[in-house]
PDB file of C-alpha atoms in Angstrom:
ATOM      1  CA  MET Q   1     -10.021  -4.009  13.215  1.00  0.00           C
ATOM      2  CA  SER Q   2     -13.272  -3.113  14.904  1.00  0.00           C
ATOM      3  CA  THR Q   3     -15.194   0.058  14.264  1.00  0.00           C
ATOM      4  CA  GLY Q   4     -18.335   1.004  16.106  1.00  0.00           C
ATOM      5  CA  SER Q   5     -19.978   3.748  18.078  1.00  0.00           C
ATOM      6  CA  LEU Q   6     -18.054   5.674  20.684  1.00  0.00           C
ATOM      7  CA  THR Q   7     -19.182   4.927  24.216  1.00  0.00           C
ATOM      8  CA  SER Q   8     -18.313   6.235  27.661  1.00  0.00           C
ATOM      9  CA  ARG Q   9     -17.619   4.377  30.881  1.00  0.00           C
ATOM     10  CA  GLY Q  10     -16.967   6.723  33.767  1.00  0.00           C
ATOM     11  CA  ASP Q  11     -14.408   9.223  32.530  1.00  0.00           C
ATOM     12  CA  GLN Q  12     -12.970   6.772  30.011  1.00  0.00           C
ATOM     13  CA  VAL Q  13     -13.932   6.856  26.341  1.00  0.00           C
ATOM     14  CA  ARG Q  14     -13.806   3.839  24.077  1.00  0.00           C
ATOM     15  CA  PRO Q  15     -12.733   5.025  20.616  1.00  0.00           C
ATOM     16  CA  ASP Q  16     -14.879   4.200  17.611  1.00  0.00           C
ATOM     17  CA  PHE Q  17     -11.823   3.327  15.494  1.00  0.00           C
ATOM     18  CA  GLU Q  18      -9.409   0.782  16.914  1.00  0.00           C
ATOM     19  CA  PHE Q  19      -6.076  -0.687  15.869  1.00  0.00           C
ATOM     20  CA  GLN Q  20      -6.070  -4.016  17.662  1.00  0.00           C
ATOM     21  CA  ARG Q  21      -3.151  -5.756  15.944  1.00  0.00           C
ATOM     22  CA  VAL Q  22      -0.195  -3.659  14.831  1.00  0.00           C
ATOM     23  CA  LEU Q  23       2.759  -4.914  12.788  1.00  0.00           C
ATOM     24  CA  VAL Q  24       6.084  -3.084  13.180  1.00  0.00           C
ATOM     25  CA  LEU Q  25       8.754  -3.756  10.566  1.00  0.00           C
ATOM     26  CA  THR Q  26      12.256  -3.530  11.993  1.00  0.00           C
ATOM     27  CA  ASP Q  27      15.819  -3.793  10.768  1.00  0.00           C
ATOM     28  CA  PHE Q  28      16.976  -2.454  14.179  1.00  0.00           C
ATOM     29  CA  SER Q  29      17.955   0.880  12.624  1.00  0.00           C
ATOM     30  CA  ARG Q  30      17.188   4.302  14.088  1.00  0.00           C
ATOM     31  CA  GLY Q  31      14.248   4.758  11.735  1.00  0.00           C
ATOM     32  CA  ALA Q  32      12.789   1.374  12.661  1.00  0.00           C
ATOM     33  CA  LYS Q  33      13.102   2.181  16.371  1.00  0.00           C
ATOM     34  CA  THR Q  34      11.202   5.416  15.795  1.00  0.00           C
ATOM     35  CA  ALA Q  35       8.427   3.440  14.073  1.00  0.00           C
ATOM     36  CA  LEU Q  36       8.332   1.089  17.057  1.00  0.00           C
ATOM     37  CA  GLN Q  37       8.035   3.953  19.550  1.00  0.00           C
ATOM     38  CA  CYS Q  38       5.208   5.478  17.498  1.00  0.00           C
ATOM     39  CA  ALA Q  39       3.457   2.116  17.273  1.00  0.00           C
ATOM     40  CA  ARG Q  40       3.793   1.714  21.041  1.00  0.00           C
ATOM     41  CA  ALA Q  41       2.121   5.083  21.555  1.00  0.00           C
ATOM     42  CA  ILE Q  42      -0.819   3.847  19.491  1.00  0.00           C
ATOM     43  CA  ALA Q  43      -0.812   0.502  21.326  1.00  0.00           C
ATOM     44  CA  ARG Q  44      -1.118   2.293  24.657  1.00  0.00           C
ATOM     45  CA  ARG Q  45      -4.096   4.199  23.303  1.00  0.00           C
ATOM     46  CA  PHE Q  46      -5.943   1.157  21.947  1.00  0.00           C
ATOM     47  CA  ASN Q  47      -4.531  -1.626  24.139  1.00  0.00           C
ATOM     48  CA  SER Q  48      -3.207  -3.189  20.921  1.00  0.00           C
ATOM     49  CA  LYS Q  49      -1.019  -6.225  20.466  1.00  0.00           C
ATOM     50  CA  LEU Q  50       2.237  -5.483  18.672  1.00  0.00           C
ATOM     51  CA  PHE Q  51       4.032  -7.834  16.294  1.00  0.00           C
ATOM     52  CA  LEU Q  52       7.684  -6.992  15.625  1.00  0.00           C
ATOM     53  CA  LEU Q  53       8.897  -8.506  12.358  1.00  0.00           C
ATOM     54  CA  HIS Q  54      12.497  -8.750  11.143  1.00  0.00           C
ATOM     55  CA  VAL Q  55      13.081 -10.428   7.798  1.00  0.00           C
ATOM     56  CA  ILE Q  56      16.526 -11.821   6.977  1.00  0.00           C
ATOM     57  CA  PRO Q  57      16.421 -11.440   3.172  1.00  0.00           C
ATOM     58  CA  SER Q  58      17.294 -14.733   1.507  1.00  0.00           C
ATOM     59  CA  SER Q  59      18.257 -12.973  -1.726  1.00  0.00           C
ATOM     60  CA  VAL Q  60      21.498 -11.602  -0.238  1.00  0.00           C
ATOM     61  CA  PHE Q  61      22.875 -15.117   0.268  1.00  0.00           C
ATOM     62  CA  ARG Q  62      22.674 -16.250  -3.347  1.00  0.00           C
ATOM     63  CA  PHE Q  63      26.117 -14.771  -4.076  1.00  0.00           C
ATOM     64  CA  ILE Q  64      27.743 -16.731  -1.224  1.00  0.00           C
ATOM     65  CA  SER Q  65      28.943 -20.347  -1.407  1.00  0.00           C
ATOM     66  CA  PRO Q  66      26.564 -22.859   0.262  1.00  0.00           C
ATOM     67  CA  ASN Q  67      28.969 -23.529   3.153  1.00  0.00           C
ATOM     68  CA  SER Q  68      29.521 -19.834   3.857  1.00  0.00           C
ATOM     69  CA  ALA Q  69      25.834 -19.031   3.428  1.00  0.00           C
ATOM     70  CA  ALA Q  70      24.772 -21.444   6.179  1.00  0.00           C
ATOM     71  CA  GLU Q  71      27.193 -19.898   8.660  1.00  0.00           C
ATOM     72  CA  THR Q  72      26.247 -16.346   7.618  1.00  0.00           C
ATOM     73  CA  ILE Q  73      22.542 -17.066   8.028  1.00  0.00           C
ATOM     74  CA  HIS Q  74      23.219 -18.546  11.466  1.00  0.00           C
ATOM     75  CA  LEU Q  75      25.168 -15.457  12.573  1.00  0.00           C
ATOM     76  CA  ALA Q  76      22.530 -13.124  11.119  1.00  0.00           C
ATOM     77  CA  LYS Q  77      19.790 -14.954  13.006  1.00  0.00           C
ATOM     78  CA  GLU Q  78      21.768 -14.889  16.259  1.00  0.00           C
ATOM     79  CA  PHE Q  79      22.242 -11.143  15.906  1.00  0.00           C
ATOM     80  CA  ALA Q  80      18.569 -10.580  15.035  1.00  0.00           C
ATOM     81  CA  ASP Q  81      17.386 -12.723  17.953  1.00  0.00           C
ATOM     82  CA  ARG Q  82      19.505 -10.698  20.400  1.00  0.00           C
ATOM     83  CA  GLU Q  83      18.303  -7.372  19.029  1.00  0.00           C
ATOM     84  CA  MET Q  84      14.689  -8.545  18.981  1.00  0.00           C
ATOM     85  CA  GLN Q  85      14.860  -9.729  22.582  1.00  0.00           C
ATOM     86  CA  MET Q  86      16.125  -6.336  23.705  1.00  0.00           C
ATOM     87  CA  LEU Q  87      13.173  -4.665  21.978  1.00  0.00           C
ATOM     88  CA  LEU Q  88      10.725  -7.112  23.577  1.00  0.00           C
ATOM     89  CA  ASP Q  89      12.257  -6.509  27.009  1.00  0.00           C
ATOM     90  CA  GLU Q  90      11.605  -2.782  26.530  1.00  0.00           C
ATOM     91  CA  GLY Q  91       7.980  -3.562  25.706  1.00  0.00           C
ATOM     92  CA  LYS Q  92       7.534  -5.672  28.824  1.00  0.00           C
ATOM     93  CA  LEU Q  93       8.735  -2.793  31.002  1.00  0.00           C
ATOM     94  CA  SER Q  94       5.964  -0.682  29.464  1.00  0.00           C
ATOM     95  CA  GLY Q  95       3.337  -3.339  30.085  1.00  0.00           C
ATOM     96  CA  LEU Q  96       2.711  -3.917  26.385  1.00  0.00           C
ATOM     97  CA  VAL Q  97       1.849  -7.219  24.724  1.00  0.00           C
ATOM     98  CA  GLU Q  98       4.434  -7.831  21.997  1.00  0.00           C
ATOM     99  CA  GLU Q  99       5.485 -10.787  19.878  1.00  0.00           C
ATOM    100  CA  GLY Q 100       8.802 -10.919  18.034  1.00  0.00           C
ATOM    101  CA  ILE Q 101       9.146 -12.654  14.670  1.00  0.00           C
ATOM    102  CA  VAL Q 102      12.545 -13.325  13.068  1.00  0.00           C
ATOM    103  CA  VAL Q 103      12.406 -15.191   9.782  1.00  0.00           C
ATOM    104  CA  GLU Q 104      14.489 -15.729   6.661  1.00  0.00           C
ATOM    105  CA  GLY Q 105      12.728 -15.212   3.347  1.00  0.00           C
ATOM    106  CA  GLN Q 106      11.757 -12.840   0.585  1.00  0.00           C
ATOM    107  CA  LEU Q 107      10.820  -9.450   1.958  1.00  0.00           C
ATOM    108  CA  TRP Q 108       7.365  -8.636   0.614  1.00  0.00           C
ATOM    109  CA  PRO Q 109       5.948 -12.200   0.492  1.00  0.00           C
ATOM    110  CA  THR Q 110       6.985 -12.652   4.120  1.00  0.00           C
ATOM    111  CA  ILE Q 111       5.413  -9.357   5.188  1.00  0.00           C
ATOM    112  CA  SER Q 112       2.253 -10.066   3.191  1.00  0.00           C
ATOM    113  CA  GLU Q 113       1.836 -13.485   4.799  1.00  0.00           C
ATOM    114  CA  THR Q 114       2.355 -12.000   8.256  1.00  0.00           C
ATOM    115  CA  ILE Q 115      -0.327  -9.373   7.597  1.00  0.00           C
ATOM    116  CA  ARG Q 116      -2.728 -12.115   6.522  1.00  0.00           C
ATOM    117  CA  SER Q 117      -1.980 -14.695   9.208  1.00  0.00           C
ATOM    118  CA  ARG Q 118      -1.909 -12.210  12.110  1.00  0.00           C
ATOM    119  CA  GLN Q 119      -4.927 -10.231  10.817  1.00  0.00           C
ATOM    120  CA  ILE Q 120      -3.005  -6.978  10.987  1.00  0.00           C
ATOM    121  CA  ASP Q 121      -4.925  -3.671  11.189  1.00  0.00           C
ATOM    122  CA  LEU Q 122      -1.985  -1.277  10.968  1.00  0.00           C
ATOM    123  CA  ILE Q 123       1.588  -1.566   9.711  1.00  0.00           C
ATOM    124  CA  ALA Q 124       4.315   0.788  11.001  1.00  0.00           C
ATOM    125  CA  VAL Q 125       7.512   1.427   9.075  1.00  0.00           C
ATOM    126  CA  GLY Q 126      10.399   3.862   9.370  1.00  0.00           C
ATOM    127  CA  THR Q 127      11.159   6.053   6.365  1.00  0.00           C
ATOM    128  CA  HIS Q 128      14.453   7.152   4.877  1.00  0.00           C
ATOM    129  CA  SER Q 129      16.410   9.917   6.600  1.00  0.00           C
ATOM    130  CA  ARG Q 130      16.027  12.918   4.289  1.00  0.00           C
ATOM    131  CA  THR Q 131      19.077  14.925   3.253  1.00  0.00           C
ATOM    132  CA  SER Q 132      17.012  17.892   2.020  1.00  0.00           C
ATOM    133  CA  GLU Q 133      13.564  19.335   2.649  1.00  0.00           C
ATOM    134  CA  GLN Q 134      12.546  18.779  -0.964  1.00  0.00           C
ATOM    135  CA  LYS Q 135      13.780  15.212  -1.388  1.00  0.00           C
ATOM    136  CA  MET Q 136      10.910  12.981  -2.493  1.00  0.00           C
ATOM    137  CA  ALA Q 137      12.054   9.569  -1.319  1.00  0.00           C
ATOM    138  CA  LEU Q 138      10.951   7.169   1.394  1.00  0.00           C
ATOM    139  CA  GLY Q 139      13.778   4.723   0.869  1.00  0.00           C
ATOM    140  CA  SER Q 140      13.310   1.634  -1.312  1.00  0.00           C
ATOM    141  CA  PHE Q 141      12.075  -0.581   1.541  1.00  0.00           C
ATOM    142  CA  ALA Q 142       9.497   1.873   2.932  1.00  0.00           C
ATOM    143  CA  GLU Q 143       8.286   2.791  -0.558  1.00  0.00           C
ATOM    144  CA  GLN Q 144       7.667  -0.848  -1.444  1.00  0.00           C
ATOM    145  CA  ILE Q 145       5.613  -1.255   1.724  1.00  0.00           C
ATOM    146  CA  TYR Q 146       3.734   1.986   1.066  1.00  0.00           C
ATOM    147  CA  ARG Q 147       2.829   0.827  -2.428  1.00  0.00           C
ATOM    148  CA  MET Q 148       1.904  -2.756  -1.562  1.00  0.00           C
ATOM    149  CA  THR Q 149       0.389  -2.996   1.916  1.00  0.00           C
ATOM    150  CA  PRO Q 150      -3.394  -3.628   1.979  1.00  0.00           C
ATOM    151  CA  CYS Q 151      -4.014  -2.119   5.435  1.00  0.00           C
ATOM    152  CA  GLN Q 152      -3.572   1.243   7.122  1.00  0.00           C
ATOM    153  CA  ILE Q 153       0.031   2.404   7.294  1.00  0.00           C
ATOM    154  CA  LEU Q 154       1.993   4.540   9.734  1.00  0.00           C
ATOM    155  CA  THR Q 155       5.183   6.019   8.284  1.00  0.00           C
ATOM    156  CA  CYS Q 156       7.721   7.497  10.706  1.00  0.00           C
ATOM    157  CA  PRO Q 157      10.768   9.661   9.891  1.00  0.00           C
ATOM    158  CA  PRO Q 158      13.845   8.829  12.010  1.00  0.00           C
ATOM    159  CA  GLU Q 159      14.386  12.436  13.090  1.00  0.00           C
ATOM    160  CA  PHE Q 160      11.026  12.452  14.907  1.00  0.00           C
ATOM    161  CA  MET Q 161      12.290  10.406  17.865  1.00  0.00           C
ATOM    162  CA  ALA Q 162      13.175  12.959  20.536  1.00  0.00           C
ATOM    163  CA  SER Q 163      12.690  10.692  23.546  1.00  0.00           C
ATOM    164  CA  SER Q 164      12.327   7.035  24.453  1.00  0.00           C
ATOM    165  CA  LYS Q 165       8.565   7.409  24.956  1.00  0.00           C
ATOM    166  CA  ILE Q 166       6.632   9.137  22.204  1.00  0.00           C
ATOM    167  CA  GLU Q 167       3.080  10.256  22.892  1.00  0.00           C
ATOM    168  CA  MET Q 168       0.603  11.183  20.164  1.00  0.00           C
ATOM    169  CA  GLN Q 169      -0.802  14.326  21.797  1.00  0.00           C
ATOM    170  CA  ARG Q 170      -1.135  16.751  18.865  1.00  0.00           C
ATOM    171  CA  ILE Q 171      -3.046  15.235  15.936  1.00  0.00           C
ATOM    172  CA  LEU Q 172      -3.544  17.048  12.638  1.00  0.00           C
ATOM    173  CA  PHE Q 173      -6.303  15.672  10.410  1.00  0.00           C
ATOM    174  CA  THR Q 174      -6.479  17.020   6.862  1.00  0.00           C
ATOM    175  CA  THR Q 175      -9.642  16.693   4.793  1.00  0.00           C
ATOM    176  CA  ASP Q 176     -10.961  17.560   1.342  1.00  0.00           C
ATOM    177  CA  PHE Q 177     -14.534  16.684   2.464  1.00  0.00           C
ATOM    178  CA  LYS Q 178     -14.689  13.639   0.180  1.00  0.00           C
ATOM    179  CA  PRO Q 179     -16.018  10.262   1.416  1.00  0.00           C
ATOM    180  CA  HIS Q 180     -12.554   8.743   1.861  1.00  0.00           C
ATOM    181  CA  SER Q 181     -11.832  11.392   4.494  1.00  0.00           C
ATOM    182  CA  GLU Q 182     -14.604  10.158   6.799  1.00  0.00           C
ATOM    183  CA  ARG Q 183     -12.773   7.045   7.934  1.00  0.00           C
ATOM    184  CA  ALA Q 184      -9.581   9.011   8.517  1.00  0.00           C
ATOM    185  CA  ALA Q 185     -11.587  11.488  10.601  1.00  0.00           C
ATOM    186  CA  SER Q 186     -12.722   8.670  12.885  1.00  0.00           C
ATOM    187  CA  ALA Q 187      -9.141   7.451  13.240  1.00  0.00           C
ATOM    188  CA  ALA Q 188      -7.893  10.961  14.005  1.00  0.00           C
ATOM    189  CA  HIS Q 189     -10.582  11.482  16.620  1.00  0.00           C
ATOM    190  CA  SER Q 190      -9.892   8.138  18.274  1.00  0.00           C
ATOM    191  CA  LEU Q 191      -6.213   9.064  18.531  1.00  0.00           C
ATOM    192  CA  GLY Q 192      -6.600  12.746  19.357  1.00  0.00           C
ATOM    193  CA  CYS Q 193      -9.547  12.970  21.749  1.00  0.00           C
ATOM    194  CA  GLY Q 194      -8.500  12.763  25.379  1.00  0.00           C
ATOM    195  CA  PRO Q 195      -7.126  14.701  28.349  1.00  0.00           C
ATOM    196  CA  GLY Q 196      -4.183  16.881  27.390  1.00  0.00           C
ATOM    197  CA  GLN Q 197      -4.569  16.144  23.662  1.00  0.00           C
ATOM    198  CA  GLN Q 198      -5.118  18.534  20.778  1.00  0.00           C
ATOM    199  CA  LEU Q 199      -6.988  17.541  17.622  1.00  0.00           C
ATOM    200  CA  THR Q 200      -6.953  19.940  14.670  1.00  0.00           C
ATOM    201  CA  PHE Q 201      -9.105  19.637  11.535  1.00  0.00           C
ATOM    202  CA  LEU Q 202      -7.498  21.273   8.487  1.00  0.00           C
ATOM    203  CA  HIS Q 203      -8.846  22.109   5.036  1.00  0.00           C
ATOM    204  CA  VAL Q 204      -6.723  23.755   2.377  1.00  0.00           C
ATOM    205  CA  VAL Q 205      -8.458  25.927  -0.213  1.00  0.00           C
ATOM    206  CA  GLU Q 206      -6.283  25.276  -3.229  1.00  0.00           C
ATOM    207  CA  GLU Q 207      -4.906  28.323  -4.975  1.00  0.00           C
ATOM    208  CA  PRO Q 208      -2.589  28.375  -8.013  1.00  0.00           C
ATOM    209  CA  SER Q 209       0.905  29.802  -7.675  1.00  0.00           C
ATOM    210  CA  GLY Q 210       0.943  33.561  -7.953  1.00  0.00           C
ATOM    211  CA  SER Q 211      -2.791  33.845  -7.296  1.00  0.00           C
ATOM    212  CA  SER Q 212      -3.959  37.316  -6.406  1.00  0.00           C
ATOM    213  CA  ALA Q 213      -6.856  35.997  -4.328  1.00  0.00           C
ATOM    214  CA  GLN Q 214      -6.945  37.201  -0.749  1.00  0.00           C
ATOM    215  CA  SER Q 215      -5.759  34.378   1.503  1.00  0.00           C
ATOM    216  CA  ASN Q 216      -7.547  35.891   4.496  1.00  0.00           C
ATOM    217  CA  ASN Q 217     -10.990  35.848   2.912  1.00  0.00           C
ATOM    218  CA  ASN Q 218     -13.106  35.771   6.054  1.00  0.00           C
ATOM    219  CA  ILE Q 219     -16.275  34.703   4.251  1.00  0.00           C
ATOM    220  CA  VAL Q 220     -14.582  31.646   2.737  1.00  0.00           C
ATOM    221  CA  LYS Q 221     -12.928  30.784   6.046  1.00  0.00           C
ATOM    222  CA  GLU Q 222     -16.198  31.019   7.942  1.00  0.00           C
ATOM    223  CA  PHE Q 223     -17.951  28.773   5.420  1.00  0.00           C
ATOM    224  CA  MET Q 224     -15.141  26.199   5.464  1.00  0.00           C
ATOM    225  CA  ILE Q 225     -14.957  26.122   9.255  1.00  0.00           C
ATOM    226  CA  LYS Q 226     -18.665  25.270   9.340  1.00  0.00           C
ATOM    227  CA  ARG Q 227     -17.991  22.443   6.870  1.00  0.00           C
ATOM    228  CA  LEU Q 228     -15.122  21.227   9.041  1.00  0.00           C
ATOM    229  CA  ALA Q 229     -17.374  21.196  12.098  1.00  0.00           C
ATOM    230  CA  LYS Q 230     -19.940  19.138  10.165  1.00  0.00           C
ATOM    231  CA  SER Q 231     -17.223  16.674   9.087  1.00  0.00           C
ATOM    232  CA  LEU Q 232     -16.603  15.699  12.708  1.00  0.00           C
ATOM    233  CA  PRO Q 233     -17.926  12.120  13.105  1.00  0.00           C
ATOM    234  CA  LYS Q 234     -21.413  12.251  14.662  1.00  0.00           C
ATOM    235  CA  THR Q 235     -20.439   9.791  17.389  1.00  0.00           C
ATOM    236  CA  CYS Q 236     -17.534  12.054  18.338  1.00  0.00           C
ATOM    237  CA  ALA Q 237     -19.338  15.396  18.496  1.00  0.00           C
ATOM    238  CA  ASP Q 238     -20.122  15.177  22.222  1.00  0.00           C
ATOM    239  CA  GLN Q 239     -16.671  13.911  23.178  1.00  0.00           C
ATOM    240  CA  CYS Q 240     -14.251  16.316  21.553  1.00  0.00           C
ATOM    241  CA  THR Q 241     -13.818  20.000  20.708  1.00  0.00           C
ATOM    242  CA  PRO Q 242     -11.207  20.158  17.938  1.00  0.00           C
ATOM    243  CA  LEU Q 243      -9.537  23.222  16.545  1.00  0.00           C
ATOM    244  CA  TYR Q 244     -10.412  24.175  12.967  1.00  0.00           C
ATOM    245  CA  GLU Q 245      -7.866  25.551  10.496  1.00  0.00           C
ATOM    246  CA  VAL Q 246      -8.470  26.843   6.964  1.00  0.00           C
ATOM    247  CA  ARG Q 247      -5.428  27.633   4.825  1.00  0.00           C
ATOM    248  CA  PHE Q 248      -5.043  28.908   1.264  1.00  0.00           C
ATOM    249  CA  GLY Q 249      -2.412  27.663  -1.213  1.00  0.00           C
ATOM    250  CA  LYS Q 250      -0.950  24.372  -2.382  1.00  0.00           C
ATOM    251  CA  PRO Q 251      -2.363  21.523  -0.235  1.00  0.00           C
ATOM    252  CA  ASN Q 252       0.917  19.688   0.362  1.00  0.00           C
ATOM    253  CA  GLU Q 253       2.791  22.856   1.298  1.00  0.00           C
ATOM    254  CA  GLU Q 254       0.063  24.117   3.610  1.00  0.00           C
ATOM    255  CA  ILE Q 255      -0.434  20.758   5.331  1.00  0.00           C
ATOM    256  CA  LEU Q 256       3.286  20.446   6.082  1.00  0.00           C
ATOM    257  CA  SER Q 257       3.518  24.085   7.159  1.00  0.00           C
ATOM    258  CA  THR Q 258       0.550  23.697   9.521  1.00  0.00           C
ATOM    259  CA  ALA Q 259       2.018  20.531  11.028  1.00  0.00           C
ATOM    260  CA  ARG Q 260       5.283  22.343  11.740  1.00  0.00           C
ATOM    261  CA  GLN Q 261       3.575  25.385  13.226  1.00  0.00           C
ATOM    262  CA  LEU Q 262       1.369  23.267  15.498  1.00  0.00           C
ATOM    263  CA  HIS Q 263       4.248  20.923  16.421  1.00  0.00           C
ATOM    264  CA  SER Q 264       2.034  18.023  15.371  1.00  0.00           C
ATOM    265  CA  ASP Q 265       2.876  14.516  16.542  1.00  0.00           C
ATOM    266  CA  LEU Q 266       0.870  12.912  13.739  1.00  0.00           C
ATOM    267  CA  ILE Q 267      -0.766  13.819  10.430  1.00  0.00           C
ATOM    268  CA  ALA Q 268      -3.821  11.734   9.492  1.00  0.00           C
ATOM    269  CA  ILE Q 269      -4.887  11.656   5.855  1.00  0.00           C
ATOM    270  CA  GLY Q 270      -7.538   9.640   4.018  1.00  0.00           C
ATOM    271  CA  VAL Q 271      -7.053   7.922   0.661  1.00  0.00           C
ATOM    272  CA  ARG Q 272      -9.623   6.383  -1.683  1.00  0.00           C
ATOM    273  CA  ALA Q 273      -9.507   2.600  -2.001  1.00  0.00           C
ATOM    274  CA  ALA Q 274      -9.420   2.950  -5.787  1.00  0.00           C
ATOM    275  CA  GLN Q 275      -6.125   4.776  -5.441  1.00  0.00           C
ATOM    276  CA  LYS Q 276      -4.584   1.791  -3.655  1.00  0.00           C
ATOM    277  CA  ALA Q 277      -4.036  -0.579  -6.576  1.00  0.00           C
ATOM    278  CA  ALA Q 278      -1.206  -2.982  -5.747  1.00  0.00           C
ATOM    279  CA  GLY Q 279       2.187  -1.673  -6.737  1.00  0.00           C
ATOM    280  CA  GLN Q 280       0.998   1.880  -7.431  1.00  0.00           C
ATOM    281  CA  LEU Q 281       1.281   5.010  -5.312  1.00  0.00           C
ATOM    282  CA  PRO Q 282      -2.016   5.483  -3.436  1.00  0.00           C
ATOM    283  CA  SER Q 283      -2.073   9.268  -3.849  1.00  0.00           C
ATOM    284  CA  ALA Q 284       0.337  11.898  -5.121  1.00  0.00           C
ATOM    285  CA  LEU Q 285      -0.651  14.225  -2.265  1.00  0.00           C
ATOM    286  CA  ALA Q 286      -0.309  11.518   0.389  1.00  0.00           C
ATOM    287  CA  TYR Q 287       3.060  10.463  -1.036  1.00  0.00           C
ATOM    288  CA  SER Q 288       4.325  14.043  -0.963  1.00  0.00           C
ATOM    289  CA  ILE Q 289       3.229  14.448   2.664  1.00  0.00           C
ATOM    290  CA  VAL Q 290       4.787  11.145   3.745  1.00  0.00           C
ATOM    291  CA  CYS Q 291       8.091  11.901   2.025  1.00  0.00           C
ATOM    292  CA  ARG Q 292       8.527  15.372   3.461  1.00  0.00           C
ATOM    293  CA  SER Q 293       6.803  15.290   6.834  1.00  0.00           C
ATOM    294  CA  ASN Q 294       8.874  15.840   9.984  1.00  0.00           C
ATOM    295  CA  CYS Q 295       6.354  13.828  11.983  1.00  0.00           C
ATOM    296  CA  PRO Q 296       4.647  10.449  11.498  1.00  0.00           C
ATOM    297  CA  VAL Q 297       1.840  10.174   8.941  1.00  0.00           C
ATOM    298  CA  LEU Q 298      -1.139   7.844   9.255  1.00  0.00           C
ATOM    299  CA  THR Q 299      -2.582   6.953   5.849  1.00  0.00           C
ATOM    300  CA  VAL Q 300      -6.116   5.585   6.201  1.00  0.00           C
ATOM    301  CA  TYR Q 301      -7.717   3.770   3.284  1.00  0.00           C
ATOM    302  CA  GLN Q 302     -11.413   3.845   2.570  1.00  0.00           C
ATOM    303  CA  LYS Q 303     -12.943   0.375   2.524  1.00  0.00           C
TER     304      LYS Q 303
END
């Protein structure tokens, strides 16, 4: 991934945060197709190359006799090849550069090797379809990826797909003003600055449950809005005029509520690198947002 200063050429703006090589994980389900459509929206923005990966898990064949396993693997690969080709044909019609990968193997080692060998900047994955607003689950596959992946991750709920062509026009960036938010701010600006787009910077002033503090404290809001304006990347200041929102309450609840009210197409959130130890959740707040969001969430890790 390249990051640099934002420059103009005519009325076109080159973003200072680019996703050049995007990996989309697919099992051809509804959720995976949503992740693909979201990844395509980002690819159109950055002129990215997309890699579509389907892993035929070798572990499921250990309970089948050798003769039956060979035939089953062959049929599974035939099916996957057909489904993959249909997805690639869709990409060609959109003028996107896409490469399909169908391989048998162990799930995470195969994904990890693909990230390394293709020099992936962003990985997109569909999350579990939630049966209740409060359910804290991504699905076992998405959660493993969320815990393990070393690069930025885009998580997409299946219910988000309302059309065959998703556009990221309303971006919500949430910040706590800490250093790990700076990189996410650049990503949010690169995605949300352009004709017809709306970029919103949000800070939540945390209040305990049952607090008697006045949520509409104008002095606090005014101070925080000035801080939000200062958090806009310096290279972006002349290119974008975002909206600024200050809310009071529990951060996860207010972030999700704001996203719903603004009909956001994407929530961008930054996470400290130290919180991204392999196999551990990167952030309790980020995990809560990803699990319960009605729109895609871009989790950006500080280098």
